[in-house]
Amino acid sequence: MVTPTALEAELLKVAGAVPDPELPVLTLQELGVLRAVRLRGADAVEVELTPTYTGCPAVEAMSLDIERVLHEHGVREVTVRRVLTPAWSTDDITAEGRRKLREFGIAPPRVRPEAGPVAVALGSTRTRTAQDGATETTRKTGATGATGATEDTEEADRIRCPLCGSADTELLSRFSSTACKALRRCLVCREPFDHFKEL
């Protein structure tokens, strides 16, 4: 890995401060999609940008915004190159980005204990229920992911309401305002909220 020059690090910071067009509460740096800025001559740079998924419609807007801020910073020639390897994952969202999502009313993606493929788990749409004052795991449909665990078997796997913090939530739609978010509802405060899905 090549250590960036002081100018490259400065330009990376400038480009990284661009807000995400779909989630303007996050910067591209906090979203983790900006990979590098490399000098290509005296007055030219190449920016490496990884989309959140291959068909992400926001990549064009991100590229134009990066070009604009770098031109404003005095760079004459800016090339934004899409880099697909390594693929972006929600693990690339910074801790600050996760905090901002929660404060904005979006449940951040769950943190995975280890990198690698995300296991698919089919099961109940609720993350937990309460009966007779006792908390218990939700009803199971019998379908499980590769590890044999359902969505709600571990505390870390529960999707918490960003408004009240309850883990007693249910899935309303697997897709919300954007393809990367699902729509859920809290069963305690009754408010709907977006959940940034894990990738």
PDB file of C-alpha atoms in Angstrom:
ATOM      1  CA  MET A   1       0.000   0.000   0.000  1.00  0.00           C
ATOM      2  CA  VAL A   2       1.381   3.362  -1.072  1.00  0.00           C
ATOM      3  CA  THR A   3       1.381   6.091   1.564  1.00  0.00           C
ATOM      4  CA  PRO A   4      -0.448   9.173   0.246  1.00  0.00           C
ATOM      5  CA  THR A   5       1.458  12.421  -0.068  1.00  0.00           C
ATOM      6  CA  ALA A   6       0.453  15.392   2.088  1.00  0.00           C
ATOM      7  CA  LEU A   7      -1.407  16.916  -0.885  1.00  0.00           C
ATOM      8  CA  GLU A   8      -3.217  13.641  -1.631  1.00  0.00           C
ATOM      9  CA  ALA A   9      -4.261  13.384   2.026  1.00  0.00           C
ATOM     10  CA  GLU A  10      -5.518  16.983   1.936  1.00  0.00           C
ATOM     11  CA  LEU A  11      -7.525  16.389  -1.257  1.00  0.00           C
ATOM     12  CA  LEU A  12      -8.913  13.137   0.149  1.00  0.00           C
ATOM     13  CA  LYS A  13     -10.178  15.097   3.138  1.00  0.00           C
ATOM     14  CA  VAL A  14     -11.770  17.715   0.854  1.00  0.00           C
ATOM     15  CA  ALA A  15     -13.460  15.069  -1.325  1.00  0.00           C
ATOM     16  CA  GLY A  16     -14.416  13.027   1.734  1.00  0.00           C
ATOM     17  CA  ALA A  17     -16.374  15.961   3.158  1.00  0.00           C
ATOM     18  CA  VAL A  18     -18.850  15.810   0.245  1.00  0.00           C
ATOM     19  CA  PRO A  19     -22.291  14.802   1.557  1.00  0.00           C
ATOM     20  CA  ASP A  20     -23.894  11.627   0.235  1.00  0.00           C
ATOM     21  CA  PRO A  21     -26.671  12.649  -2.207  1.00  0.00           C
ATOM     22  CA  GLU A  22     -29.162  10.122  -0.799  1.00  0.00           C
ATOM     23  CA  LEU A  23     -28.199  10.492   2.868  1.00  0.00           C
ATOM     24  CA  PRO A  24     -26.860  14.044   3.203  1.00  0.00           C
ATOM     25  CA  VAL A  25     -26.394  13.540   6.935  1.00  0.00           C
ATOM     26  CA  LEU A  26     -23.332  11.415   5.991  1.00  0.00           C
ATOM     27  CA  THR A  27     -20.187  12.435   4.165  1.00  0.00           C
ATOM     28  CA  LEU A  28     -18.614  10.167   1.555  1.00  0.00           C
ATOM     29  CA  GLN A  29     -15.776   9.531   4.000  1.00  0.00           C
ATOM     30  CA  GLU A  30     -18.207   8.449   6.741  1.00  0.00           C
ATOM     31  CA  LEU A  31     -20.086   6.258   4.255  1.00  0.00           C
ATOM     32  CA  GLY A  32     -16.759   4.646   3.354  1.00  0.00           C
ATOM     33  CA  VAL A  33     -17.105   4.872  -0.442  1.00  0.00           C
ATOM     34  CA  LEU A  34     -14.134   7.156  -1.105  1.00  0.00           C
ATOM     35  CA  ARG A  35     -11.065   4.928  -1.465  1.00  0.00           C
ATOM     36  CA  ALA A  36      -8.193   7.188  -2.572  1.00  0.00           C
ATOM     37  CA  VAL A  37      -7.088  10.377  -4.271  1.00  0.00           C
ATOM     38  CA  ARG A  38      -3.923  10.044  -6.377  1.00  0.00           C
ATOM     39  CA  LEU A  39      -1.898  12.791  -8.058  1.00  0.00           C
ATOM     40  CA  ARG A  40      -1.558  12.300 -11.825  1.00  0.00           C
ATOM     41  CA  GLY A  41       0.716  15.159 -12.776  1.00  0.00           C
ATOM     42  CA  ALA A  42       1.158  18.724 -11.621  1.00  0.00           C
ATOM     43  CA  ASP A  43      -2.517  19.685 -11.753  1.00  0.00           C
ATOM     44  CA  ALA A  44      -4.472  16.450 -12.158  1.00  0.00           C
ATOM     45  CA  VAL A  45      -5.880  13.864  -9.745  1.00  0.00           C
ATOM     46  CA  GLU A  46      -7.625  10.530  -9.994  1.00  0.00           C
ATOM     47  CA  VAL A  47     -10.242   9.720  -7.358  1.00  0.00           C
ATOM     48  CA  GLU A  48     -11.194   6.126  -6.552  1.00  0.00           C
ATOM     49  CA  LEU A  49     -14.858   5.710  -5.609  1.00  0.00           C
ATOM     50  CA  THR A  50     -16.603   2.460  -4.734  1.00  0.00           C
ATOM     51  CA  PRO A  51     -20.398   2.418  -5.142  1.00  0.00           C
ATOM     52  CA  THR A  52     -22.489   0.913  -2.368  1.00  0.00           C
ATOM     53  CA  TYR A  53     -23.779  -1.531  -4.987  1.00  0.00           C
ATOM     54  CA  THR A  54     -23.131  -1.922  -8.713  1.00  0.00           C
ATOM     55  CA  GLY A  55     -26.284  -0.187  -9.925  1.00  0.00           C
ATOM     56  CA  CYS A  56     -26.307   2.604  -7.336  1.00  0.00           C
ATOM     57  CA  PRO A  57     -27.923   5.641  -9.020  1.00  0.00           C
ATOM     58  CA  ALA A  58     -26.157   8.075  -6.662  1.00  0.00           C
ATOM     59  CA  VAL A  59     -22.667   7.389  -8.068  1.00  0.00           C
ATOM     60  CA  GLU A  60     -23.053   9.973 -10.843  1.00  0.00           C
ATOM     61  CA  ALA A  61     -24.067  12.674  -8.357  1.00  0.00           C
ATOM     62  CA  MET A  62     -21.194  11.675  -6.042  1.00  0.00           C
ATOM     63  CA  SER A  63     -18.716  11.898  -8.931  1.00  0.00           C
ATOM     64  CA  LEU A  64     -19.955  15.327 -10.034  1.00  0.00           C
ATOM     65  CA  ASP A  65     -19.852  16.659  -6.457  1.00  0.00           C
ATOM     66  CA  ILE A  66     -16.292  15.352  -5.982  1.00  0.00           C
ATOM     67  CA  GLU A  67     -15.199  16.976  -9.252  1.00  0.00           C
ATOM     68  CA  ARG A  68     -16.833  20.275  -8.240  1.00  0.00           C
ATOM     69  CA  VAL A  69     -15.207  20.536  -4.786  1.00  0.00           C
ATOM     70  CA  LEU A  70     -11.772  19.566  -6.089  1.00  0.00           C
ATOM     71  CA  HIS A  71     -12.027  22.109  -8.922  1.00  0.00           C
ATOM     72  CA  GLU A  72     -13.015  24.718  -6.313  1.00  0.00           C
ATOM     73  CA  HIS A  73      -9.933  23.662  -4.332  1.00  0.00           C
ATOM     74  CA  GLY A  74      -7.715  24.505  -7.343  1.00  0.00           C
ATOM     75  CA  VAL A  75      -7.327  21.140  -9.082  1.00  0.00           C
ATOM     76  CA  ARG A  76      -7.660  21.650 -12.843  1.00  0.00           C
ATOM     77  CA  GLU A  77      -8.226  18.040 -13.979  1.00  0.00           C
ATOM     78  CA  VAL A  78     -10.247  15.535 -11.906  1.00  0.00           C
ATOM     79  CA  THR A  79     -10.998  11.967 -12.983  1.00  0.00           C
ATOM     80  CA  VAL A  80     -13.335   9.871 -10.809  1.00  0.00           C
ATOM     81  CA  ARG A  81     -12.801   6.155 -11.354  1.00  0.00           C
ATOM     82  CA  ARG A  82     -15.233   3.536 -10.069  1.00  0.00           C
ATOM     83  CA  VAL A  83     -13.450   0.780  -8.183  1.00  0.00           C
ATOM     84  CA  LEU A  84     -15.426  -2.410  -7.566  1.00  0.00           C
ATOM     85  CA  THR A  85     -12.720  -4.404  -5.749  1.00  0.00           C
ATOM     86  CA  PRO A  86     -12.721  -4.661  -2.830  1.00  0.00           C
ATOM     87  CA  ALA A  87     -16.495  -4.353  -2.815  1.00  0.00           C
ATOM     88  CA  TRP A  88     -18.068  -1.840  -0.454  1.00  0.00           C
ATOM     89  CA  SER A  89     -19.896  -3.218   2.572  1.00  0.00           C
ATOM     90  CA  THR A  90     -21.767  -1.633   5.444  1.00  0.00           C
ATOM     91  CA  ASP A  91     -18.725  -2.501   7.576  1.00  0.00           C
ATOM     92  CA  ASP A  92     -17.048   0.444   5.798  1.00  0.00           C
ATOM     93  CA  ILE A  93     -19.403   2.961   7.445  1.00  0.00           C
ATOM     94  CA  THR A  94     -17.461   4.724  10.200  1.00  0.00           C
ATOM     95  CA  ALA A  95     -18.545   4.824  13.838  1.00  0.00           C
ATOM     96  CA  GLU A  96     -19.285   8.528  13.375  1.00  0.00           C
ATOM     97  CA  GLY A  97     -21.418   7.691  10.357  1.00  0.00           C
ATOM     98  CA  ARG A  98     -23.389   5.118  12.353  1.00  0.00           C
ATOM     99  CA  ARG A  99     -23.937   7.658  15.124  1.00  0.00           C
ATOM    100  CA  LYS A 100     -25.181  10.247  12.649  1.00  0.00           C
ATOM    101  CA  LEU A 101     -27.583   7.746  11.044  1.00  0.00           C
ATOM    102  CA  ARG A 102     -29.063   6.926  14.454  1.00  0.00           C
ATOM    103  CA  GLU A 103     -29.436  10.608  15.351  1.00  0.00           C
ATOM    104  CA  PHE A 104     -31.097  11.217  11.975  1.00  0.00           C
ATOM    105  CA  GLY A 105     -33.699   8.525  12.746  1.00  0.00           C
ATOM    106  CA  ILE A 106     -32.235   5.695  10.630  1.00  0.00           C
ATOM    107  CA  ALA A 107     -31.243   2.445  12.305  1.00  0.00           C
ATOM    108  CA  PRO A 108     -27.617   1.885  11.263  1.00  0.00           C
ATOM    109  CA  PRO A 109     -26.537  -1.458   9.824  1.00  0.00           C
ATOM    110  CA  ARG A 110     -25.639  -4.029  12.417  1.00  0.00           C
ATOM    111  CA  VAL A 111     -21.925  -4.512  13.008  1.00  0.00           C
ATOM    112  CA  ARG A 112     -20.766  -7.939  11.993  1.00  0.00           C
ATOM    113  CA  PRO A 113     -18.269  -9.648  14.295  1.00  0.00           C
ATOM    114  CA  GLU A 114     -16.125 -10.745  11.344  1.00  0.00           C
ATOM    115  CA  ALA A 115     -15.708  -9.790   7.724  1.00  0.00           C
ATOM    116  CA  GLY A 116     -16.972 -11.993   4.924  1.00  0.00           C
ATOM    117  CA  PRO A 117     -20.248 -12.874   3.292  1.00  0.00           C
ATOM    118  CA  VAL A 118     -23.487 -11.914   5.012  1.00  0.00           C
ATOM    119  CA  ALA A 119     -25.565 -14.959   5.897  1.00  0.00           C
ATOM    120  CA  VAL A 120     -29.165 -14.796   4.735  1.00  0.00           C
ATOM    121  CA  ALA A 121     -31.700 -15.648   7.427  1.00  0.00           C
ATOM    122  CA  LEU A 122     -35.370 -16.078   6.648  1.00  0.00           C
ATOM    123  CA  GLY A 123     -37.702 -15.782   9.565  1.00  0.00           C
ATOM    124  CA  SER A 124     -40.154 -13.653  11.429  1.00  0.00           C
ATOM    125  CA  THR A 125     -40.442  -9.966  10.632  1.00  0.00           C
ATOM    126  CA  ARG A 126     -40.341  -9.067  14.336  1.00  0.00           C
ATOM    127  CA  THR A 127     -37.099  -8.890  16.246  1.00  0.00           C
ATOM    128  CA  ARG A 128     -38.661  -9.779  19.593  1.00  0.00           C
ATOM    129  CA  THR A 129     -41.983  -9.847  21.416  1.00  0.00           C
ATOM    130  CA  ALA A 130     -43.050  -9.477  25.024  1.00  0.00           C
ATOM    131  CA  GLN A 131     -45.694 -11.665  26.643  1.00  0.00           C
ATOM    132  CA  ASP A 132     -46.817 -11.445  30.257  1.00  0.00           C
ATOM    133  CA  GLY A 133     -44.066  -8.908  30.969  1.00  0.00           C
ATOM    134  CA  ALA A 134     -41.288 -11.320  29.999  1.00  0.00           C
ATOM    135  CA  THR A 135     -39.113 -10.726  26.970  1.00  0.00           C
ATOM    136  CA  GLU A 136     -38.695 -13.659  24.649  1.00  0.00           C
ATOM    137  CA  THR A 137     -37.483 -14.294  21.146  1.00  0.00           C
ATOM    138  CA  THR A 138     -40.000 -14.045  18.360  1.00  0.00           C
ATOM    139  CA  ARG A 139     -41.931 -16.803  16.729  1.00  0.00           C
ATOM    140  CA  LYS A 140     -39.812 -18.802  14.349  1.00  0.00           C
ATOM    141  CA  THR A 141     -40.815 -19.814  10.854  1.00  0.00           C
ATOM    142  CA  GLY A 142     -38.354 -22.667  10.792  1.00  0.00           C
ATOM    143  CA  ALA A 143     -36.147 -21.101   8.122  1.00  0.00           C
ATOM    144  CA  THR A 144     -32.625 -20.228   9.169  1.00  0.00           C
ATOM    145  CA  GLY A 145     -29.461 -18.868   7.658  1.00  0.00           C
ATOM    146  CA  ALA A 146     -26.233 -20.694   6.954  1.00  0.00           C
ATOM    147  CA  THR A 147     -25.278 -20.716  10.624  1.00  0.00           C
ATOM    148  CA  GLY A 148     -28.630 -22.082  11.768  1.00  0.00           C
ATOM    149  CA  ALA A 149     -29.433 -18.898  13.688  1.00  0.00           C
ATOM    150  CA  THR A 150     -32.502 -16.762  13.114  1.00  0.00           C
ATOM    151  CA  GLU A 151     -32.522 -12.957  12.907  1.00  0.00           C
ATOM    152  CA  ASP A 152     -33.244 -12.428  16.572  1.00  0.00           C
ATOM    153  CA  THR A 153     -31.271 -15.089  18.433  1.00  0.00           C
ATOM    154  CA  GLU A 154     -28.483 -12.751  19.495  1.00  0.00           C
ATOM    155  CA  GLU A 155     -28.770  -9.352  21.155  1.00  0.00           C
ATOM    156  CA  ALA A 156     -26.306  -7.870  18.659  1.00  0.00           C
ATOM    157  CA  ASP A 157     -28.504  -8.991  15.764  1.00  0.00           C
ATOM    158  CA  ARG A 158     -31.585  -7.103  16.913  1.00  0.00           C
ATOM    159  CA  ILE A 159     -32.551  -4.011  14.987  1.00  0.00           C
ATOM    160  CA  ARG A 160     -33.194  -1.265  17.498  1.00  0.00           C
ATOM    161  CA  CYS A 161     -35.510   1.669  17.018  1.00  0.00           C
ATOM    162  CA  PRO A 162     -33.315   4.773  16.553  1.00  0.00           C
ATOM    163  CA  LEU A 163     -35.975   6.887  18.261  1.00  0.00           C
ATOM    164  CA  CYS A 164     -36.576   5.049  21.544  1.00  0.00           C
ATOM    165  CA  GLY A 165     -33.936   2.271  21.513  1.00  0.00           C
ATOM    166  CA  SER A 166     -36.388  -0.633  21.739  1.00  0.00           C
ATOM    167  CA  ALA A 167     -35.473  -3.916  20.045  1.00  0.00           C
ATOM    168  CA  ASP A 168     -39.177  -4.745  19.714  1.00  0.00           C
ATOM    169  CA  THR A 169     -39.462  -3.877  16.026  1.00  0.00           C
ATOM    170  CA  GLU A 170     -41.047  -5.371  12.927  1.00  0.00           C
ATOM    171  CA  LEU A 171     -40.350  -5.303   9.223  1.00  0.00           C
ATOM    172  CA  LEU A 172     -42.922  -3.415   7.123  1.00  0.00           C
ATOM    173  CA  SER A 173     -41.111  -3.520   3.765  1.00  0.00           C
ATOM    174  CA  ARG A 174     -37.760  -4.904   2.641  1.00  0.00           C
ATOM    175  CA  PHE A 175     -37.301  -1.712   0.606  1.00  0.00           C
ATOM    176  CA  SER A 176     -37.777   1.872   1.710  1.00  0.00           C
ATOM    177  CA  SER A 177     -36.880   5.269   0.226  1.00  0.00           C
ATOM    178  CA  THR A 178     -33.754   3.736  -1.345  1.00  0.00           C
ATOM    179  CA  ALA A 179     -32.820   0.145  -2.201  1.00  0.00           C
ATOM    180  CA  CYS A 180     -30.218   0.061   0.581  1.00  0.00           C
ATOM    181  CA  LYS A 181     -32.803   0.684   3.315  1.00  0.00           C
ATOM    182  CA  ALA A 182     -35.727  -1.334   4.709  1.00  0.00           C
ATOM    183  CA  LEU A 183     -38.809   0.118   6.391  1.00  0.00           C
ATOM    184  CA  ARG A 184     -39.472  -1.035   9.957  1.00  0.00           C
ATOM    185  CA  ARG A 185     -41.809  -0.031  12.781  1.00  0.00           C
ATOM    186  CA  CYS A 186     -41.174   0.094  16.497  1.00  0.00           C
ATOM    187  CA  LEU A 187     -43.792  -1.786  18.496  1.00  0.00           C
ATOM    188  CA  VAL A 188     -43.127   0.334  21.593  1.00  0.00           C
ATOM    189  CA  CYS A 189     -43.217   3.931  20.333  1.00  0.00           C
ATOM    190  CA  ARG A 190     -45.173   2.838  17.197  1.00  0.00           C
ATOM    191  CA  GLU A 191     -43.021   5.013  14.923  1.00  0.00           C
ATOM    192  CA  PRO A 192     -41.871   3.768  11.497  1.00  0.00           C
ATOM    193  CA  PHE A 193     -38.173   4.114  10.687  1.00  0.00           C
ATOM    194  CA  ASP A 194     -35.649   3.212   8.012  1.00  0.00           C
ATOM    195  CA  HIS A 195     -33.015   0.537   8.637  1.00  0.00           C
ATOM    196  CA  PHE A 196     -29.811   0.699   6.596  1.00  0.00           C
ATOM    197  CA  LYS A 197     -29.531  -2.934   5.495  1.00  0.00           C
ATOM    198  CA  GLU A 198     -26.323  -4.887   5.982  1.00  0.00           C
ATOM    199  CA  LEU A 199     -24.307  -5.682   2.862  1.00  0.00           C
TER     200      LEU A 199
END
